[in-house]
Short mmCIF file of C-alpha atoms in Angstrom, two decimals:
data_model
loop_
_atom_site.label_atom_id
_atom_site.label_comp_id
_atom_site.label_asym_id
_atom_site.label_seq_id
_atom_site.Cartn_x
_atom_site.Cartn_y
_atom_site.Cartn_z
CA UNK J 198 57.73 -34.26 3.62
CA UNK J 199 58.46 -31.82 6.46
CA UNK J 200 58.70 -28.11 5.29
CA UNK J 201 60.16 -24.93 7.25
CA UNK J 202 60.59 -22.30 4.41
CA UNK J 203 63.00 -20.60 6.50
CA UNK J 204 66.54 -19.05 6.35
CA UNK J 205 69.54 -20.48 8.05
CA UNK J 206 69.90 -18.24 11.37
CA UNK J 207 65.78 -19.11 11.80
CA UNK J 208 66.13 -22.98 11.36
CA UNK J 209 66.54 -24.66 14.47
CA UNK J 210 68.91 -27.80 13.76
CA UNK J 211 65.64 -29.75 15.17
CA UNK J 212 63.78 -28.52 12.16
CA UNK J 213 66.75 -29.06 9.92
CA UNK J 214 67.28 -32.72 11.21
CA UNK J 215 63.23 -33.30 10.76
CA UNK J 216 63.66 -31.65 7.36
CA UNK J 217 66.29 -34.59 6.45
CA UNK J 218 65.16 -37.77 8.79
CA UNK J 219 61.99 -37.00 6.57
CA UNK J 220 62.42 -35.96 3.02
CA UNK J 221 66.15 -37.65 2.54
CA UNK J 222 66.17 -40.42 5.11
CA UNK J 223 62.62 -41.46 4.49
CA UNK J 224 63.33 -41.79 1.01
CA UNK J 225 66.00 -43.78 1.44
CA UNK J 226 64.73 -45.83 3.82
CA UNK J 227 61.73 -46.71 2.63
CA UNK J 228 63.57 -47.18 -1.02
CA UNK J 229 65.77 -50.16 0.43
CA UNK J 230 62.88 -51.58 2.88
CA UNK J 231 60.42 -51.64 -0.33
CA UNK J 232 63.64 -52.64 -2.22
CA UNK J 233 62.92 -56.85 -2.05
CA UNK J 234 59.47 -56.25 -3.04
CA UNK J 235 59.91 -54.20 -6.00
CA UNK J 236 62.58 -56.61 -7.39
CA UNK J 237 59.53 -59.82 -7.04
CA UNK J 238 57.11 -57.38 -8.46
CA UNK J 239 59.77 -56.88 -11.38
CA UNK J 240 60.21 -59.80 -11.99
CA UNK J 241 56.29 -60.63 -12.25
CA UNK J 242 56.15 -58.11 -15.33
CA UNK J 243 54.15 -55.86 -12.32
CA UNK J 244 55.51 -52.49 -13.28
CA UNK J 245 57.17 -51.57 -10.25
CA UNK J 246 57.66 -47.68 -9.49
CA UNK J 247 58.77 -45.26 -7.05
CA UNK J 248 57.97 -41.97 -7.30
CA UNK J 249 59.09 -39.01 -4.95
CA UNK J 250 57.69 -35.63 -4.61
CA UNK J 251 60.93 -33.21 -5.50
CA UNK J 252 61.88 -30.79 -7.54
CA UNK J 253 64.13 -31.15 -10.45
CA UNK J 254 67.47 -30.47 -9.49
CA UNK J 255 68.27 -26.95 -10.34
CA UNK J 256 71.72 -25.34 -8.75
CA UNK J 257 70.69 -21.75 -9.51
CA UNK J 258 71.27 -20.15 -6.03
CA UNK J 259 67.92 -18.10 -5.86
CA UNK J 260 66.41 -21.79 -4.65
CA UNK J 261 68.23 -21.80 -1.66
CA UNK J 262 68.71 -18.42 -0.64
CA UNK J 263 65.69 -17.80 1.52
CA UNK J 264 65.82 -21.56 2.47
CA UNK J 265 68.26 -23.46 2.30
CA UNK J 266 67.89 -26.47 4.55
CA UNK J 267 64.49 -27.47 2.87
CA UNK J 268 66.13 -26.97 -0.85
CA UNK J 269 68.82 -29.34 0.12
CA UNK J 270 66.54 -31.84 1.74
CA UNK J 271 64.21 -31.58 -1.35
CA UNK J 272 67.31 -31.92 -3.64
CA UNK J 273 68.19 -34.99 -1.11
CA UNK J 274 65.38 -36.74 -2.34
CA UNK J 275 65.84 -36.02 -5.77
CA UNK J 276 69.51 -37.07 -5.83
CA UNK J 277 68.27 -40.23 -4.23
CA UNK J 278 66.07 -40.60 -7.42
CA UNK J 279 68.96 -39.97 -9.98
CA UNK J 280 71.17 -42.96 -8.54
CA UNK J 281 68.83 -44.88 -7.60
CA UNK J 282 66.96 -45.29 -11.25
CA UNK J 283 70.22 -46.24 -12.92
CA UNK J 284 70.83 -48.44 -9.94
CA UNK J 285 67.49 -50.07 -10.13
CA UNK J 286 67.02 -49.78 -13.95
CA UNK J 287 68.72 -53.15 -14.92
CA UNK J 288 65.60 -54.46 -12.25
CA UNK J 289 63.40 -52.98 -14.46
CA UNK J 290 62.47 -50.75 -11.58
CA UNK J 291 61.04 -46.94 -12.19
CA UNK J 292 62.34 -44.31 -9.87
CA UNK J 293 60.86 -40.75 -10.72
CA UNK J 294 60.25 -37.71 -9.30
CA UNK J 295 57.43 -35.52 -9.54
CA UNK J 296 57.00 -31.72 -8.68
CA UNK J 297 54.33 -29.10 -9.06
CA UNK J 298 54.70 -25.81 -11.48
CA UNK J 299 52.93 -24.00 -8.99
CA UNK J 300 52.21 -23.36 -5.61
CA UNK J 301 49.73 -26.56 -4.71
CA UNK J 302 47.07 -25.76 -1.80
CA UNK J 303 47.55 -28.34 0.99
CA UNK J 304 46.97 -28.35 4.04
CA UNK J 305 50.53 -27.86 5.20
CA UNK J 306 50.66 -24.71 2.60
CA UNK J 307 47.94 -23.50 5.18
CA UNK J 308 49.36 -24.16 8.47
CA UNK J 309 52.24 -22.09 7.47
CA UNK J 310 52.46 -19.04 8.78
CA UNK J 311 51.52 -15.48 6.82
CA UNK J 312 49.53 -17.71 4.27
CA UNK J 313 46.36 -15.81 4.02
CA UNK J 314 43.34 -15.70 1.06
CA UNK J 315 45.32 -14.04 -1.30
CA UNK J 316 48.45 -16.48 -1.47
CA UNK J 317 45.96 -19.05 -1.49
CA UNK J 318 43.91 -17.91 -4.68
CA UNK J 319 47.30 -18.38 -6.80
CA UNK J 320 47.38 -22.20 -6.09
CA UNK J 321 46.47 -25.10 -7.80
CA UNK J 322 44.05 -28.32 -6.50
CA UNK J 323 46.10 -31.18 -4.79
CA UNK J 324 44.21 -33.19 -7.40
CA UNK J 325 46.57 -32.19 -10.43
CA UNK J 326 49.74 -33.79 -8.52
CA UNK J 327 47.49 -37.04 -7.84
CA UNK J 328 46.64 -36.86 -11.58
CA UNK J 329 50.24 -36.42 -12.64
CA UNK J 330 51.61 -39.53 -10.46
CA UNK J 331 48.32 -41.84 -11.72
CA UNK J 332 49.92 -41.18 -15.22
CA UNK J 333 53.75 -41.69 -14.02
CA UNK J 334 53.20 -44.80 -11.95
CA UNK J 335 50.91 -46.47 -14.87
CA UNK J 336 53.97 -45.66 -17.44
CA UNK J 337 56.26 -48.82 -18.45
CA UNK J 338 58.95 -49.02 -16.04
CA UNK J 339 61.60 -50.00 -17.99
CA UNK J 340 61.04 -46.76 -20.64
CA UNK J 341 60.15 -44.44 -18.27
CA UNK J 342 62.81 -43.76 -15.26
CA UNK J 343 65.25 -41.50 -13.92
CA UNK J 344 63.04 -38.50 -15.13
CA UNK J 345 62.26 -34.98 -13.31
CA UNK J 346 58.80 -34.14 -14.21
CA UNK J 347 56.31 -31.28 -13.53
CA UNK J 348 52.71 -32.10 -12.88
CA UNK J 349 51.12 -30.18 -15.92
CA UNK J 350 53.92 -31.11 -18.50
CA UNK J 351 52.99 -34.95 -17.43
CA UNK J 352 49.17 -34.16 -17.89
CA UNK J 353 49.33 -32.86 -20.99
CA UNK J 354 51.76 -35.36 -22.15
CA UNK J 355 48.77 -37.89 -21.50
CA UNK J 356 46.54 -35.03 -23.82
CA UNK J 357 45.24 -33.28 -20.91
CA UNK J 358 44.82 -29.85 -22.33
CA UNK J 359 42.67 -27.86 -20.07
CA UNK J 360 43.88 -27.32 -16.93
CA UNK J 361 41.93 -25.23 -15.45
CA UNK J 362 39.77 -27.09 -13.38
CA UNK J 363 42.96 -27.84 -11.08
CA UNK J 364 43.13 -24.14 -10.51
CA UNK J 365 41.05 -21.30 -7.87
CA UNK J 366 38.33 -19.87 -9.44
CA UNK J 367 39.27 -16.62 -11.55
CA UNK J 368 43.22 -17.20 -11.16
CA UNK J 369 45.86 -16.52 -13.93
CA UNK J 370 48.69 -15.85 -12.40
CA UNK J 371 50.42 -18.59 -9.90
CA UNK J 372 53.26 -17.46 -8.91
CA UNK J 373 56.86 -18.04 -8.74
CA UNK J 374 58.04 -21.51 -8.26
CA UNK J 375 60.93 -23.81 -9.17
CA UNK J 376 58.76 -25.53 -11.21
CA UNK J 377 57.51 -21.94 -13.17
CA UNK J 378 60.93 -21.06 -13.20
CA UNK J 379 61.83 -24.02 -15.56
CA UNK J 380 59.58 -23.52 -17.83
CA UNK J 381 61.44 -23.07 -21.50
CA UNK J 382 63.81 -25.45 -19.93
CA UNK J 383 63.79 -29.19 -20.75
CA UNK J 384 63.00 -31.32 -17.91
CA UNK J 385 64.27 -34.79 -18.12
CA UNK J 386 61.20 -36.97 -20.03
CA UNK J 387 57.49 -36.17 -19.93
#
């Protein structure tokens, strides 16, 4: 994905056009160029997925208010995976997205700018998104498409109960993030 958390008069339409040749685009792209190979794998009883990294879609405008172009690229990718798993669901192909609660430390969270320590210590390991998509790409693909899901519900789903080796030492409190913000909400399927 390419990120720039950034409001509209501080987006350069470079960025913005990065933003969607990336996250939209991309997912598109590589959707219909994978597309042939998914349908053989299908039809080989292989358990074909895809599997994006977006956020559920969510049109409460406090998501795009500071930034706007990468919310609507995200939500690009995740419209991308709401027709395309009940285009690809007669296939028997999955299409699912995944998205993290919280703030995940990566090394693009780092290279952005004002990111110090302290924004850092309310993160989670990349390893609990790897963990999630392990347990969505090894689901049946015919059951288990279309669906939104947040790494921790998916864990736990699987009877992962202690999460806490995903997070920085002595942390409680992560943050606010789409993901957070849905909590109490159902998400399409874990």
């Amino acid at each position: 994905s390419a990120i720039s958390l950034t409001g509209t008069k501080a987006t350069p339409m470079k960025r913005f056009d990065l933003m969607f040749g990336v996250d939209v685009r991309g997912t598109f792209l590589c959707s219909q160029a994978c597309l042939p190979h998914l349908e053989a794998s299908a039809a080989a009883d292989r358990n074909p997925h895809i599997l994006t990294l977006s956020p559920p879609l969510n049109l409460d405008p406090k998501w795009f208010r500071d930034h706007v172009a990468y919310t609507i690229a995200k939500y690009g990718m995740s419209m991308c995976v709401l027709g395309m798993a009940e285009e690809f669901r007669p296939a028997g192909i999955a299409v699912n997205a995944l998205w993290p609660r919280t703030i995940i430390d990566t090394a693009a969270l780092q290279a952005l700018p004002g990111i110090g320590a302290d924004e850092r210590r309310r993160t989670r390991a990349p390893a609990i998104v790897a963990d999630a998509a392990h347990v969505i790409l090894t689901r049946d693909a015919r059951t288990f498409t279309g669906r939104f899901c947040l790494d921790d519900d998916v864990l736990r789903s699987a009877g992962v109960t202690d999460l806490s080796g995903y997070a920085q030492p002595g942390v409680r409190d992560f943050g606010s993030h789409i993901g957070q913000a849905l909590q109490g909400e159902e998400i399409a399927g874990v």
